[in-house]
Tab-separated table of C-alpha atoms in Angstrom:
chain	number	residue	atom	x	y	z
A	1	UNK	CA	-94.012	-101.833	-32.102
A	2	UNK	CA	-91.006	-99.795	-31.135
A	3	UNK	CA	-91.363	-97.427	-28.122
A	4	UNK	CA	-89.960	-93.889	-28.318
A	5	UNK	CA	-89.763	-93.504	-24.522
A	6	UNK	CA	-86.119	-93.540	-23.326
A	7	UNK	CA	-85.055	-96.524	-21.312
A	8	UNK	CA	-83.909	-94.224	-18.465
A	9	UNK	CA	-87.431	-92.841	-18.076
A	10	UNK	CA	-88.838	-96.336	-17.921
A	11	UNK	CA	-86.350	-97.172	-15.168
A	12	UNK	CA	-87.445	-94.052	-13.230
A	13	UNK	CA	-84.286	-92.042	-13.894
A	14	UNK	CA	-83.810	-88.834	-15.854
A	15	UNK	CA	-81.208	-88.947	-18.617
A	16	UNK	CA	-77.731	-87.859	-17.504
A	17	UNK	CA	-78.644	-87.763	-13.785
A	18	UNK	CA	-76.740	-90.238	-11.660
A	19	UNK	CA	-78.563	-92.403	-9.206
A	20	UNK	CA	-77.914	-91.876	-5.520
A	21	UNK	CA	-79.460	-90.804	-2.252
A	22	UNK	CA	-81.684	-87.774	-2.273
A	23	UNK	CA	-80.278	-84.550	-0.792
A	24	UNK	CA	-81.953	-81.848	1.221
A	25	UNK	CA	-83.576	-80.392	-1.890
A	26	UNK	CA	-85.101	-83.732	-2.860
A	27	UNK	CA	-82.949	-84.082	-5.996
A	28	UNK	CA	-81.231	-87.438	-6.382
A	29	UNK	CA	-77.465	-87.349	-6.049
A	30	UNK	CA	-77.288	-83.915	-4.378
A	31	UNK	CA	-75.935	-83.642	-0.829
A	32	UNK	CA	-75.269	-80.583	1.356
A	33	UNK	CA	-71.759	-79.215	1.096
A	34	UNK	CA	-69.771	-79.411	4.315
A	35	UNK	CA	-69.228	-76.157	6.196
A	36	UNK	CA	-65.768	-74.651	6.190
A	37	UNK	CA	-63.816	-75.123	9.426
A	38	UNK	CA	-63.865	-72.208	11.856
A	39	UNK	CA	-60.803	-69.998	11.671
A	40	UNK	CA	-58.213	-70.538	14.355
A	41	UNK	CA	-57.406	-67.852	16.908
A	42	UNK	CA	-53.852	-66.864	15.986
A	43	UNK	CA	-54.290	-66.668	12.182
A	44	UNK	CA	-57.496	-64.679	12.742
A	45	UNK	CA	-55.721	-62.436	15.244
A	46	UNK	CA	-52.915	-61.740	12.770
A	47	UNK	CA	-55.399	-60.928	9.999
A	48	UNK	CA	-57.428	-58.532	12.167
A	49	UNK	CA	-54.239	-56.920	13.483
A	50	UNK	CA	-52.902	-56.245	9.973
A	51	UNK	CA	-56.256	-54.916	8.799
A	52	UNK	CA	-56.600	-52.567	11.776
A	53	UNK	CA	-52.982	-51.439	11.466
A	54	UNK	CA	-53.342	-50.513	7.807
A	55	UNK	CA	-56.724	-48.875	8.392
A	56	UNK	CA	-55.632	-46.713	11.300
A	57	UNK	CA	-52.171	-45.840	10.045
A	58	UNK	CA	-53.155	-42.636	8.243
A	59	UNK	CA	-55.919	-41.554	10.616
A	60	UNK	CA	-54.065	-42.142	13.888
A	61	UNK	CA	-50.602	-40.778	13.135
A	62	UNK	CA	-51.692	-37.111	13.613
A	63	UNK	CA	-53.353	-38.070	16.901
A	64	UNK	CA	-50.190	-39.863	17.994
A	65	UNK	CA	-48.260	-36.660	17.305
A	66	UNK	CA	-50.760	-34.779	19.466
A	67	UNK	CA	-50.378	-37.338	22.272
A	68	UNK	CA	-46.576	-37.080	22.168
A	69	UNK	CA	-46.619	-33.286	22.019
A	70	UNK	CA	-49.050	-33.214	24.939
A	71	UNK	CA	-46.836	-35.432	27.114
A	72	UNK	CA	-43.692	-33.471	26.277
A	73	UNK	CA	-45.513	-30.213	27.056
A	74	UNK	CA	-46.586	-31.553	30.450
A	75	UNK	CA	-42.978	-32.417	31.280
A	76	UNK	CA	-41.833	-28.935	30.265
A	77	UNK	CA	-44.451	-27.408	32.565
A	78	UNK	CA	-43.515	-29.712	35.437
A	79	UNK	CA	-39.840	-28.846	34.951
A	80	UNK	CA	-40.529	-25.522	36.603
A	81	UNK	CA	-42.002	-27.259	39.671
A	82	UNK	CA	-39.925	-30.426	40.014
A	83	UNK	CA	-36.151	-30.275	40.146
A	84	UNK	CA	-35.152	-33.919	40.304
A	85	UNK	CA	-35.142	-37.014	42.448
A	86	UNK	CA	-38.079	-39.385	42.740
A	87	UNK	CA	-40.563	-36.716	41.682
A	88	UNK	CA	-38.752	-36.168	38.374
A	89	UNK	CA	-38.721	-39.912	37.734
A	90	UNK	CA	-42.461	-40.068	38.411
A	91	UNK	CA	-43.169	-37.185	36.011
A	92	UNK	CA	-41.153	-38.707	33.166
A	93	UNK	CA	-42.585	-42.187	33.670
A	94	UNK	CA	-46.159	-40.920	33.978
A	95	UNK	CA	-45.852	-38.713	30.893
A	96	UNK	CA	-44.443	-41.620	28.866
A	97	UNK	CA	-47.261	-43.997	29.816
A	98	UNK	CA	-49.756	-41.187	29.179
A	99	UNK	CA	-49.069	-41.601	25.446
A	100	UNK	CA	-50.228	-45.211	25.776
A	101	UNK	CA	-53.326	-44.116	27.676
A	102	UNK	CA	-54.237	-41.511	25.063
A	103	UNK	CA	-54.164	-43.989	22.180
A	104	UNK	CA	-54.922	-47.386	23.722
A	105	UNK	CA	-57.595	-46.230	26.171
A	106	UNK	CA	-59.128	-43.037	24.830
A	107	UNK	CA	-59.053	-43.670	21.086
A	108	UNK	CA	-59.959	-47.347	21.369
A	109	UNK	CA	-62.982	-46.525	23.528
A	110	UNK	CA	-64.102	-44.054	20.865
A	111	UNK	CA	-63.470	-46.564	18.077
A	112	UNK	CA	-65.525	-49.373	19.594
A	113	UNK	CA	-68.248	-46.934	20.612
A	114	UNK	CA	-68.462	-45.701	17.025
A	115	UNK	CA	-68.320	-49.271	15.712
A	116	UNK	CA	-71.241	-50.296	17.900
A	117	UNK	CA	-73.324	-47.226	17.116
A	118	UNK	CA	-72.762	-47.502	13.354
A	119	UNK	CA	-73.508	-51.207	13.089
A	120	UNK	CA	-69.923	-52.148	12.347
A	121	UNK	CA	-70.090	-54.987	14.836
A	122	UNK	CA	-72.537	-56.733	12.517
A	123	UNK	CA	-69.774	-57.007	9.924
A	124	UNK	CA	-67.369	-58.607	12.374
A	125	UNK	CA	-70.104	-60.901	13.670
A	126	UNK	CA	-70.523	-62.427	10.192
A	127	UNK	CA	-66.838	-63.295	9.916
A	128	UNK	CA	-65.808	-66.813	10.981
A	129	UNK	CA	-63.290	-65.501	13.498
A	130	UNK	CA	-63.291	-65.884	17.280
A	131	UNK	CA	-64.463	-62.794	19.214
A	132	UNK	CA	-61.140	-62.699	21.057
A	133	UNK	CA	-59.333	-62.212	17.725
A	134	UNK	CA	-61.355	-59.074	16.968
A	135	UNK	CA	-60.721	-57.522	20.380
A	136	UNK	CA	-57.056	-58.522	20.611
A	137	UNK	CA	-56.329	-57.522	17.015
A	138	UNK	CA	-57.801	-54.052	17.413
A	139	UNK	CA	-56.182	-53.577	20.835
A	140	UNK	CA	-52.794	-54.689	19.544
A	141	UNK	CA	-52.970	-52.395	16.526
A	142	UNK	CA	-53.824	-49.339	18.614
A	143	UNK	CA	-51.189	-50.189	21.219
A	144	UNK	CA	-48.563	-50.527	18.470
A	145	UNK	CA	-49.050	-46.892	17.506
A	146	UNK	CA	-47.886	-45.811	20.955
A	147	UNK	CA	-44.350	-47.206	20.588
A	148	UNK	CA	-42.671	-44.237	18.802
A	149	UNK	CA	-44.353	-41.589	20.936
A	150	UNK	CA	-43.589	-43.357	24.219
A	151	UNK	CA	-39.913	-43.759	23.325
A	152	UNK	CA	-39.611	-40.117	22.213
A	153	UNK	CA	-41.296	-38.924	25.416
A	154	UNK	CA	-39.103	-41.076	27.681
A	155	UNK	CA	-35.879	-39.978	25.990
A	156	UNK	CA	-36.915	-36.302	25.964
A	157	UNK	CA	-37.876	-36.445	29.635
A	158	UNK	CA	-34.616	-38.135	30.574
A	159	UNK	CA	-32.656	-35.360	28.879
A	160	UNK	CA	-34.893	-32.638	30.320
A	161	UNK	CA	-34.573	-33.848	33.926
A	162	UNK	CA	-31.072	-35.293	33.667
A	163	UNK	CA	-32.132	-38.898	34.286
A	164	UNK	CA	-30.016	-41.885	33.216
A	165	UNK	CA	-31.157	-43.731	30.106
A	166	UNK	CA	-29.246	-46.927	30.827
A	167	UNK	CA	-32.326	-48.970	31.686
A	168	UNK	CA	-34.798	-47.528	29.203
A	169	UNK	CA	-34.933	-50.988	27.634
A	170	UNK	CA	-37.631	-51.627	30.262
A	171	UNK	CA	-39.963	-49.920	27.797
A	172	UNK	CA	-39.880	-53.178	25.819
A	173	UNK	CA	-42.021	-54.674	28.598
A	174	UNK	CA	-43.794	-51.544	29.846
A	175	UNK	CA	-45.329	-50.548	26.500
A	176	UNK	CA	-47.028	-53.872	25.579
A	177	UNK	CA	-48.151	-54.689	29.129
A	178	UNK	CA	-49.498	-51.209	29.839
A	179	UNK	CA	-50.950	-51.125	26.347
A	180	UNK	CA	-52.763	-54.430	26.890
A	181	UNK	CA	-54.235	-53.300	30.213
A	182	UNK	CA	-55.341	-49.896	28.924
A	183	UNK	CA	-56.526	-51.180	25.546
A	184	UNK	CA	-58.658	-53.829	27.217
A	185	UNK	CA	-60.169	-51.171	29.462
A	186	UNK	CA	-60.786	-48.845	26.527
A	187	UNK	CA	-62.413	-51.571	24.433
A	188	UNK	CA	-64.640	-52.596	27.335
A	189	UNK	CA	-65.735	-48.993	27.914
A	190	UNK	CA	-66.557	-48.527	24.237
A	191	UNK	CA	-68.496	-51.782	23.966
A	192	UNK	CA	-70.424	-51.455	27.213
A	193	UNK	CA	-71.403	-47.810	26.798
A	194	UNK	CA	-75.043	-47.593	25.636
A	195	UNK	CA	-74.324	-44.547	23.455
A	196	UNK	CA	-71.382	-43.428	21.337
A	197	UNK	CA	-71.172	-40.073	23.130
A	198	UNK	CA	-70.920	-41.840	26.474
A	199	UNK	CA	-68.102	-44.038	25.161
A	200	UNK	CA	-66.208	-40.904	24.111
A	201	UNK	CA	-66.799	-39.332	27.519
A	202	UNK	CA	-65.598	-42.440	29.371
A	203	UNK	CA	-62.477	-42.599	27.209
A	204	UNK	CA	-61.693	-38.958	27.966
A	205	UNK	CA	-62.246	-39.497	31.694
A	206	UNK	CA	-59.963	-42.533	31.666
A	207	UNK	CA	-57.198	-40.603	29.956
A	208	UNK	CA	-57.632	-37.711	32.418
A	209	UNK	CA	-57.305	-40.158	35.305
A	210	UNK	CA	-54.098	-41.515	33.771
A	211	UNK	CA	-52.841	-37.941	33.466
A	212	UNK	CA	-53.626	-36.794	37.004
A	213	UNK	CA	-52.820	-40.025	38.837
A	214	UNK	CA	-49.839	-41.027	36.729
A	215	UNK	CA	-47.931	-37.808	36.125
A	216	UNK	CA	-48.315	-36.214	39.557
A	217	UNK	CA	-45.899	-37.660	42.137
A	218	UNK	CA	-47.641	-40.158	44.407
A	219	UNK	CA	-46.176	-38.588	47.548
A	220	UNK	CA	-48.076	-35.355	46.875
A	221	UNK	CA	-51.480	-36.990	46.405
A	222	UNK	CA	-54.037	-37.216	49.234
A	223	UNK	CA	-54.457	-40.714	50.630
A	224	UNK	CA	-57.943	-41.409	49.179
A	225	UNK	CA	-56.726	-40.380	45.718
A	226	UNK	CA	-53.700	-42.618	46.249
A	227	UNK	CA	-56.082	-45.551	46.664
A	228	UNK	CA	-57.706	-44.678	43.335
A	229	UNK	CA	-54.242	-44.516	41.807
A	230	UNK	CA	-53.606	-48.109	42.870
A	231	UNK	CA	-56.720	-49.203	40.968
A	232	UNK	CA	-55.619	-47.625	37.696
A	233	UNK	CA	-54.010	-50.226	35.372
A	234	UNK	CA	-51.368	-47.849	34.060
A	235	UNK	CA	-50.050	-47.138	37.568
A	236	UNK	CA	-47.957	-50.295	37.643
A	237	UNK	CA	-46.378	-49.558	34.299
A	238	UNK	CA	-45.537	-46.067	35.575
A	239	UNK	CA	-43.997	-47.498	38.742
A	240	UNK	CA	-41.904	-50.025	36.816
A	241	UNK	CA	-40.548	-47.357	34.458
A	242	UNK	CA	-39.965	-44.916	37.311
A	243	UNK	CA	-37.883	-47.442	39.264
A	244	UNK	CA	-35.769	-48.165	36.194
A	245	UNK	CA	-34.325	-44.641	36.417
A	246	UNK	CA	-32.560	-45.525	39.671
A	247	UNK	CA	-28.826	-46.119	39.577
A	248	UNK	CA	-29.372	-49.631	40.946
A	249	UNK	CA	-33.011	-50.593	40.305
A	250	UNK	CA	-34.723	-53.189	42.450
A	251	UNK	CA	-35.512	-55.577	39.619
A	252	UNK	CA	-37.654	-57.822	41.802
A	253	UNK	CA	-40.052	-54.938	42.488
A	254	UNK	CA	-39.952	-53.910	38.822
A	255	UNK	CA	-40.842	-57.472	37.801
A	256	UNK	CA	-43.672	-57.502	40.348
A	257	UNK	CA	-45.119	-54.271	38.938
A	258	UNK	CA	-44.930	-55.679	35.415
A	259	UNK	CA	-46.559	-58.929	36.554
A	260	UNK	CA	-49.477	-57.018	38.096
A	261	UNK	CA	-49.792	-55.036	34.865
A	262	UNK	CA	-49.852	-58.294	32.872
A	263	UNK	CA	-52.563	-59.829	35.079
A	264	UNK	CA	-54.688	-56.689	34.789
A	265	UNK	CA	-54.162	-56.762	31.024
A	266	UNK	CA	-55.405	-60.354	30.751
A	267	UNK	CA	-58.449	-59.570	32.894
A	268	UNK	CA	-59.335	-56.379	31.038
A	269	UNK	CA	-59.016	-58.059	27.632
A	270	UNK	CA	-61.203	-60.934	28.874
A	271	UNK	CA	-63.854	-58.422	29.963
A	272	UNK	CA	-63.574	-56.669	26.588
A	273	UNK	CA	-64.067	-60.002	24.776
A	274	UNK	CA	-67.173	-60.705	26.854
A	275	UNK	CA	-68.447	-57.199	26.122
A	276	UNK	CA	-67.891	-57.775	22.399
A	277	UNK	CA	-69.911	-61.009	22.454
A	278	UNK	CA	-72.668	-59.246	24.375
A	279	UNK	CA	-72.786	-56.284	22.003
A	280	UNK	CA	-72.562	-58.397	18.831
A	281	UNK	CA	-75.640	-60.490	19.577
A	282	UNK	CA	-77.914	-57.654	20.683
């Protein structure tokens, strides 16, 4: 008698299914697919930077114009009070770095505060990118928008107060280092603030501190306020740019100011990265 049962069924195998070890779902021959490797820091940083740059390009350009116009207007007002010398150098340097503070500190604090309040951090948390890439990419994109306005303000102030522009190349170091320090502070304020409105308030207060303590000549400030000025990250960028207006700058002191600004930038970005991790898992 001939059997109609397939030989594979008799052997305990279904037709067309290969034999092999059982996978997680109990089916023979199926095995879990390996997870994709975690994205590396620098490629992730570049991707986040490009995304933030393209996203903020249209929305932030009008605000950058406002920041530049504000700094130039402050210098015009101070022109009637300050004639020249060290006070004029302080006004021009402080007004130039104020553009960085407006964008990198104030706007970034508002952005991360809005991102946290609206649940946008959940989107970034699902991406296989390191937290440092998110913070550094956003900070770098916002700091990049300050370059044109800072240069325009420094050149306009030099012409307005009759300062030499020979050493304005120092802006190549002042802008990124001051931007890193202020952007890290702004991101940390936005991520640590419990409410979006408080993040906006803290960003505004930080920019006001950069305005009052950076633009006003240090010699005219009371001593306790001078101590607060030393704690502000942008102060060292202002001092480095101010000294570059001298006929023969003391480059060792300029390098020291820039080094302090760099250290503060690393610390503030590290705090912002920690704040991002803390906010993303809550």
